[in-house]
mmCIF file of C-alpha atoms in Angstrom:
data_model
loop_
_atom_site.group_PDB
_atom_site.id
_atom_site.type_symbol
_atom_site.label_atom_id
_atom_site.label_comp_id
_atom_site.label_asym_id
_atom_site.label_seq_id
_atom_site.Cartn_x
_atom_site.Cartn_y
_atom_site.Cartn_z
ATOM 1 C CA UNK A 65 0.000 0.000 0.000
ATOM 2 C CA UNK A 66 1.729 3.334 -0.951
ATOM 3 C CA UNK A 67 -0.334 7.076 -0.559
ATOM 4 C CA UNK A 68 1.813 9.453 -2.206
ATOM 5 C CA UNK A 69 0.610 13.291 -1.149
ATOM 6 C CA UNK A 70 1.809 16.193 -3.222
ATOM 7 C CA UNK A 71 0.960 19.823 -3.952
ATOM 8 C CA UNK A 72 1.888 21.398 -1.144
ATOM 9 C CA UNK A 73 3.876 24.757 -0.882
ATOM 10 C CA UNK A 74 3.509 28.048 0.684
ATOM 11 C CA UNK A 75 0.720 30.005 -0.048
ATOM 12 C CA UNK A 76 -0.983 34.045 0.827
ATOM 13 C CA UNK A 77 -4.313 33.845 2.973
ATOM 14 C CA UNK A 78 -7.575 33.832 0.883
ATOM 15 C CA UNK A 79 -5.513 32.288 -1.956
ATOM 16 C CA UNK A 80 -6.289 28.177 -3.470
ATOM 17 C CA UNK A 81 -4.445 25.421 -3.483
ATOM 18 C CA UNK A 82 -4.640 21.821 -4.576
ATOM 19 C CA UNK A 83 -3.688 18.347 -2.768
ATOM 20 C CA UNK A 84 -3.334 15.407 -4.590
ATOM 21 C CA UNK A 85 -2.718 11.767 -3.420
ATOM 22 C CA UNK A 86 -1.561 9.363 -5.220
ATOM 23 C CA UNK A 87 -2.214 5.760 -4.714
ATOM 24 C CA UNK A 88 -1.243 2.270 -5.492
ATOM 25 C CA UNK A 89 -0.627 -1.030 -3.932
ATOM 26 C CA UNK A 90 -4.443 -2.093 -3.648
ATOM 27 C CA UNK A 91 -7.808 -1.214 -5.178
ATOM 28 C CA UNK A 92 -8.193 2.289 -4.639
ATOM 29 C CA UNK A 93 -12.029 2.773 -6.422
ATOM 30 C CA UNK A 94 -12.299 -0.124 -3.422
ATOM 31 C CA UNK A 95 -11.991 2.171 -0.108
ATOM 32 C CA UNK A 96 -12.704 5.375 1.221
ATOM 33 C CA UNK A 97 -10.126 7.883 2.095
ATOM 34 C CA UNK A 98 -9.943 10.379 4.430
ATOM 35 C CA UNK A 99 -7.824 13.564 4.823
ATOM 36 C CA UNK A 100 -6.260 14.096 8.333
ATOM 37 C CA UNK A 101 -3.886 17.150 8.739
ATOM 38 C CA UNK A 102 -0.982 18.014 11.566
ATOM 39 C CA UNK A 103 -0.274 21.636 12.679
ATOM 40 C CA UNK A 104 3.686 22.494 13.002
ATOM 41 C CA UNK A 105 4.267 21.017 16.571
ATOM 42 C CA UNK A 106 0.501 20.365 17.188
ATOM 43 C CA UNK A 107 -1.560 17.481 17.124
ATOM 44 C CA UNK A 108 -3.724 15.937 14.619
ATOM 45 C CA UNK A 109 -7.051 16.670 13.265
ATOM 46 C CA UNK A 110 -9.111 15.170 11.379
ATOM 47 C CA UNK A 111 -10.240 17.286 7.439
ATOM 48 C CA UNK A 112 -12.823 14.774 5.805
ATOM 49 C CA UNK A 113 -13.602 12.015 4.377
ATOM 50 C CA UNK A 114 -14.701 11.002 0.394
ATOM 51 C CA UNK A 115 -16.537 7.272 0.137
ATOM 52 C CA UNK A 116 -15.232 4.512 -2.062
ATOM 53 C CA UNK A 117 -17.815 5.732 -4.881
ATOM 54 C CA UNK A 118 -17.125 9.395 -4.307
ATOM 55 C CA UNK A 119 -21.027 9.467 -3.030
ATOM 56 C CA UNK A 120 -20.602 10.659 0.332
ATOM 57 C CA UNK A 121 -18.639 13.641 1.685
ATOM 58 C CA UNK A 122 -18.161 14.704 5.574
ATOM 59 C CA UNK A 123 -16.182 17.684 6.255
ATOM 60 C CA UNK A 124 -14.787 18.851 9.797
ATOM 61 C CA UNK A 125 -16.646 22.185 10.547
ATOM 62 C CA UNK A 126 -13.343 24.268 10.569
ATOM 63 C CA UNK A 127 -13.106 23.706 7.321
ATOM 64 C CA UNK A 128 -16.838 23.019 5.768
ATOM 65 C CA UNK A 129 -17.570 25.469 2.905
ATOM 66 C CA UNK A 130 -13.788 26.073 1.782
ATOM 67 C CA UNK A 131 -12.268 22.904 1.278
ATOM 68 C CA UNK A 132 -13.877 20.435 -1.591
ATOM 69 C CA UNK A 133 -12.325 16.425 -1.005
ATOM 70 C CA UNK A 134 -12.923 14.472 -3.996
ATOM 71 C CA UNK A 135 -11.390 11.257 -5.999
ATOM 72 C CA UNK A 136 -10.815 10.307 -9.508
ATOM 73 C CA UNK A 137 -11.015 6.280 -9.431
ATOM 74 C CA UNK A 138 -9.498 5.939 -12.436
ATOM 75 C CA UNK A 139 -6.740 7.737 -11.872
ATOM 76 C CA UNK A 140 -6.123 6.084 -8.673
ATOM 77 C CA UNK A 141 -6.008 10.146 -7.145
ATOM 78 C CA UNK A 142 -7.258 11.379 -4.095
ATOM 79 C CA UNK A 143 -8.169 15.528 -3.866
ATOM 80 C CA UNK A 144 -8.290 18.354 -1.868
ATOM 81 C CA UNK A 145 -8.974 21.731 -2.734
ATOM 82 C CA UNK A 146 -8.499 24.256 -0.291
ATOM 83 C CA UNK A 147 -10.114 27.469 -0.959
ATOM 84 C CA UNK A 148 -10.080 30.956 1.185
ATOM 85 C CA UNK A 149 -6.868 29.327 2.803
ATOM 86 C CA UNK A 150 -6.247 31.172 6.630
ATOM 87 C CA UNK A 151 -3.214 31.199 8.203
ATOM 88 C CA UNK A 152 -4.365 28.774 10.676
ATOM 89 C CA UNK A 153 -4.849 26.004 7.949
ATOM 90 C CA UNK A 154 -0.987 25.471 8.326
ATOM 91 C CA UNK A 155 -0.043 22.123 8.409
ATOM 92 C CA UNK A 156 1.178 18.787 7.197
ATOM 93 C CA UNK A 157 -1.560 17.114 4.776
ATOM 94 C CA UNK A 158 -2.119 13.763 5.191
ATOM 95 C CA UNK A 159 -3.500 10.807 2.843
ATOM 96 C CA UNK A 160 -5.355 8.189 5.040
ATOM 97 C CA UNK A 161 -6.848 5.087 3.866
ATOM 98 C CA UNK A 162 -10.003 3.238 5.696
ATOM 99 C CA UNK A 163 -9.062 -0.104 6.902
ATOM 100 C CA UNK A 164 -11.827 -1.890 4.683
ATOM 101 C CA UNK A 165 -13.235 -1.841 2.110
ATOM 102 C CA UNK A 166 -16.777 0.345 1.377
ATOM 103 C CA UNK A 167 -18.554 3.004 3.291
ATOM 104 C CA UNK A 168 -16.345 4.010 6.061
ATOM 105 C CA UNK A 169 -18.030 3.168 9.349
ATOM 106 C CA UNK A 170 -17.752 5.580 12.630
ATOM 107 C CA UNK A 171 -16.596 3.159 14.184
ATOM 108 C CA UNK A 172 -13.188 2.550 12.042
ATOM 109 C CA UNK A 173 -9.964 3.586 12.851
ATOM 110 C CA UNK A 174 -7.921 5.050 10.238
ATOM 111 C CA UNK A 175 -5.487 2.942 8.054
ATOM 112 C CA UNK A 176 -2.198 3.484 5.984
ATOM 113 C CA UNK A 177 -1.112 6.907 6.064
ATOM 114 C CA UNK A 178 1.170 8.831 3.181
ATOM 115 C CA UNK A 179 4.176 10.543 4.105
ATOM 116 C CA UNK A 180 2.347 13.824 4.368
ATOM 117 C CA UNK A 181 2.844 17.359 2.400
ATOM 118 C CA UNK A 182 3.816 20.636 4.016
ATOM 119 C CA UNK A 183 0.977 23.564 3.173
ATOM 120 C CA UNK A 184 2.155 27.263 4.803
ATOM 121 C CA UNK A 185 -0.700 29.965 4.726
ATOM 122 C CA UNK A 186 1.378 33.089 4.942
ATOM 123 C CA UNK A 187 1.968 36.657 3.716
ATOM 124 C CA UNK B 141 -8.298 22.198 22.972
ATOM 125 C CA UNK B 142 -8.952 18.778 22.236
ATOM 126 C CA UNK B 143 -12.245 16.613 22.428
ATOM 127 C CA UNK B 144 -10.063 13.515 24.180
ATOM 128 C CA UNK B 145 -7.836 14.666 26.738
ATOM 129 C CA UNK B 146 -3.711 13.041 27.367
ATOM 130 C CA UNK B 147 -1.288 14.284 29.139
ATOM 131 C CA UNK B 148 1.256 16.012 27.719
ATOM 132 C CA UNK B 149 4.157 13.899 28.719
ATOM 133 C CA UNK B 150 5.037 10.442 30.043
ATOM 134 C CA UNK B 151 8.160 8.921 31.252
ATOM 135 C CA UNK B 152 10.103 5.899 32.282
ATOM 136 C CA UNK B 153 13.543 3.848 32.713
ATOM 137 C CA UNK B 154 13.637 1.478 30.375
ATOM 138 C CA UNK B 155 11.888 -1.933 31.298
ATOM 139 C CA UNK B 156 9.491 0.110 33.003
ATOM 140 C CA UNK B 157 5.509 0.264 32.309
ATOM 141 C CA UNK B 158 3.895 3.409 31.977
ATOM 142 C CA UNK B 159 0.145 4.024 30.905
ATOM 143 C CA UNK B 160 -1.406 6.799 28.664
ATOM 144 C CA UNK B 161 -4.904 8.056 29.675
ATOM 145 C CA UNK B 162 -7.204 9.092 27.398
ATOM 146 C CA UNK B 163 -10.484 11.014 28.580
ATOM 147 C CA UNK B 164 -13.457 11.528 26.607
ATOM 148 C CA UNK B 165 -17.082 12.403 27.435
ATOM 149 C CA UNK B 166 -20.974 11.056 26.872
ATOM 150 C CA UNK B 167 -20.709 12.058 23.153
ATOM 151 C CA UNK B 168 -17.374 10.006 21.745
ATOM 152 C CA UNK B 169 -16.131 7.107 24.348
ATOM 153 C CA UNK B 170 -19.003 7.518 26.914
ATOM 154 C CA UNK B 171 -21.871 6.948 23.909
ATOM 155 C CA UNK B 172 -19.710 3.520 23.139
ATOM 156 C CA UNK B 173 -17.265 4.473 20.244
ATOM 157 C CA UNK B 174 -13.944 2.669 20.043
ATOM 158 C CA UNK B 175 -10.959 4.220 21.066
ATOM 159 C CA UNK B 176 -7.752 3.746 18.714
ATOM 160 C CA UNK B 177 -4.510 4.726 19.552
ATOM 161 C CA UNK B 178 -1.530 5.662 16.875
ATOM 162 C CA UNK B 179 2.377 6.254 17.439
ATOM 163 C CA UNK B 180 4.170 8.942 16.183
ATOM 164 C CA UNK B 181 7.701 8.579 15.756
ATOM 165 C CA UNK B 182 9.892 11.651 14.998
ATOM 166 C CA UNK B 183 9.266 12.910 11.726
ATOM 167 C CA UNK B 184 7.347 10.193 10.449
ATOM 168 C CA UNK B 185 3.770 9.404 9.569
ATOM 169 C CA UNK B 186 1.295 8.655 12.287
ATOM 170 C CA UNK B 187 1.024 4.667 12.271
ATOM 171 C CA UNK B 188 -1.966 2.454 13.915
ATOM 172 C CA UNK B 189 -0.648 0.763 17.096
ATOM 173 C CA UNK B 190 -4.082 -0.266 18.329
ATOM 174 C CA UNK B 191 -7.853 -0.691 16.778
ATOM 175 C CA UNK B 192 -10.992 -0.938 18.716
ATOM 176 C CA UNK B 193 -9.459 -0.606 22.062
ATOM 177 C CA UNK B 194 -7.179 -3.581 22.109
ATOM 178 C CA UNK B 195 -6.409 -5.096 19.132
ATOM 179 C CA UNK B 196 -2.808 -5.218 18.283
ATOM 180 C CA UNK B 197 -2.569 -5.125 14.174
ATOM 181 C CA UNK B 198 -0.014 -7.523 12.823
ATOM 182 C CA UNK B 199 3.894 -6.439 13.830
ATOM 183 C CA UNK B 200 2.937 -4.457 16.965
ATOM 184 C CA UNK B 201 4.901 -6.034 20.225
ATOM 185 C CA UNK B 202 2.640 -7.554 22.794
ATOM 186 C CA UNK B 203 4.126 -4.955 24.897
ATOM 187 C CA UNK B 204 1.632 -2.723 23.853
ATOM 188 C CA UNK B 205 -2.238 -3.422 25.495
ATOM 189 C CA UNK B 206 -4.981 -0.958 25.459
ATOM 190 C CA UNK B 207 -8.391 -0.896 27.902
ATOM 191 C CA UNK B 208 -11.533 0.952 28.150
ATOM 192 C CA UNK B 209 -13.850 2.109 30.531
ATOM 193 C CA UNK B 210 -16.846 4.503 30.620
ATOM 194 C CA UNK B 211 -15.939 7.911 29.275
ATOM 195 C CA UNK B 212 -12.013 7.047 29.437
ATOM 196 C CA UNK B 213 -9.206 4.508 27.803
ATOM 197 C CA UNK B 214 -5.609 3.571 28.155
ATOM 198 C CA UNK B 215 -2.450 2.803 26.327
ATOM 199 C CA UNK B 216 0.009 0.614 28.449
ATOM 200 C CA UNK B 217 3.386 0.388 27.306
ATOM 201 C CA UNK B 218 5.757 -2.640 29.590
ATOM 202 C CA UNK B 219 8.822 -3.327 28.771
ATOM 203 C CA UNK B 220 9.669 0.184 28.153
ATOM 204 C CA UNK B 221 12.371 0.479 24.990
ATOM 205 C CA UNK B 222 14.197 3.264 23.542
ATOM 206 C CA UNK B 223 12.625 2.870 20.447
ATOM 207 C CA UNK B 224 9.006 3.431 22.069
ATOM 208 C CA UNK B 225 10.265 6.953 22.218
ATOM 209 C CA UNK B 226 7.507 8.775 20.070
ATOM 210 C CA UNK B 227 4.252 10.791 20.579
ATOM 211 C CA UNK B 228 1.042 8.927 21.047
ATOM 212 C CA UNK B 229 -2.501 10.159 19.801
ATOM 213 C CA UNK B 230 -5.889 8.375 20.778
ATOM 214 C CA UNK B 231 -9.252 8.630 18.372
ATOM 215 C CA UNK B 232 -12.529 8.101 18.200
ATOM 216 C CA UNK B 233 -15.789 9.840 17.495
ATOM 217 C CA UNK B 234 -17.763 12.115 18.143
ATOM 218 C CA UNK B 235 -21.671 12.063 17.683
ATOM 219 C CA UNK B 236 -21.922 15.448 18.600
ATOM 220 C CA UNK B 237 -19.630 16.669 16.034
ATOM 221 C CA UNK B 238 -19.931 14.013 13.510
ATOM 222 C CA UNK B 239 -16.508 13.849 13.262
ATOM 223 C CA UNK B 240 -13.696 11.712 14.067
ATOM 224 C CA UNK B 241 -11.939 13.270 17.133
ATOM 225 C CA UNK B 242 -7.619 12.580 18.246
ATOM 226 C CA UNK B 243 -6.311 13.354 21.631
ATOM 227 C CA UNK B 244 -4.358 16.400 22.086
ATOM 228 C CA UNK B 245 -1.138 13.463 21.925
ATOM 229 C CA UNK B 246 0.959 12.003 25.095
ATOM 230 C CA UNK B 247 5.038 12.612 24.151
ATOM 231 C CA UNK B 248 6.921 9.285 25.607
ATOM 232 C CA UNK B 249 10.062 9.702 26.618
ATOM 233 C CA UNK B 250 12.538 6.638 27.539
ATOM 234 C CA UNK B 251 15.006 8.055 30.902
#
């Protein structure tokens, strides 16, 4: 199982960016994927969470409205665009598999991980 | 602030045990949701080290156990070794929110 993140850089607040992660190693259009992201020094948080079908979205309320998650199953490609980007959306990105296979369950815990991609919201 | 509350920092000798709390409420442990715990080691990835409060996936030492009870869980670490030396998050979630929650993270360091 690899989850290879990129896109991140530095960026000015209110300005876009795109994520991308890119996945191989097992059946991708198979599992949903979440987003989980790490503040420099902080702790983690969860971002959201696409299905295996791209159906269903959930979104963390700190960033509902400005960030858009979404998956190309073809491609094997997870997304995140990150819109009206604040200061305080600083952090490492992270790609996070489910452990199995469908509709993620609230009760899961979160499975293989990518290596992560540095975004810094600054002027 | 964090939904699930850890303590900053834990310590030991090695050999020693030492136990992470983790302390929730009636919306995320309390209501029944597993607690999962991860390890951090320095600039790496997050990695599971323990699913629905005390299952060990494959490769994780038998040092490692995990409990639950009411609104709270722990992470017990025996044995203590110098390359347990990492930060420590616990999950679960949150029906208030409707989101999956971490602990604020418990640093681990080996004396």
């Amino acid at each position: 199982v690899q989850l290879e993140e990129s896109g991140g850089g530095v960026v000015q607040p209110g300005r876009s960016l795109r994520l991308s992660c890119a996945a191989s190693g097992f059946t991708f259009s198979s599992y949903s994927v979440h987003w989980v992201r790490q503040a420099p020094g902080k702790g983690l948080e969860w971002v959201a969470l696409i299905s295996y079908d791209g159906s269903k979205k959930y979104y963390a309320d700190s960033v509902k409205g400005r960030f858009t998650i979404s998956r190309d199953n073809s491609k094997s490609t997870l997304y995140l665009e990150m819109n009206s980007l604040r200061i305080e959306d600083t952090a490492v990105y992270y790609c996070v598999r489910a452990p199995t296979t469908g509709h993620s369950s609230s009760w899961e815990w979160f499975g293989p991980w990518g290596q992560g991609t540095l975004v810094t919201v600054s002027s | 602030h964090s939904v699930l509350t850890q303590p900053p920092s834990v310590s030991g000798a090695p050999g020693q045990r030492v136990t992470i709390s983790c302390t929730g409420s009636s919306s995320n442990i309390g209501a029944g949701y597993d607690v999962h715990w991860y390890q951090q080691l320095p600039g790496t990835a997050p990695k599971l080290l323990m699913y629905s409060n005390n299952n060990r996936p494959s490769g994780v030492p038998d040092r490692f156990s995990g409990s639950k009870s009411g609104t709270s869980a722990s992470l017990a670490i025996t044995g203590l070794q110098a390359e347990d030396e990492a930060d420590y998050y616990c999950q679960s979630f949150d029906t208030r929110l409707s989101a999956r929650v971490f602990g604020g993270g418990t640093k681990v360091t080996v004396l």
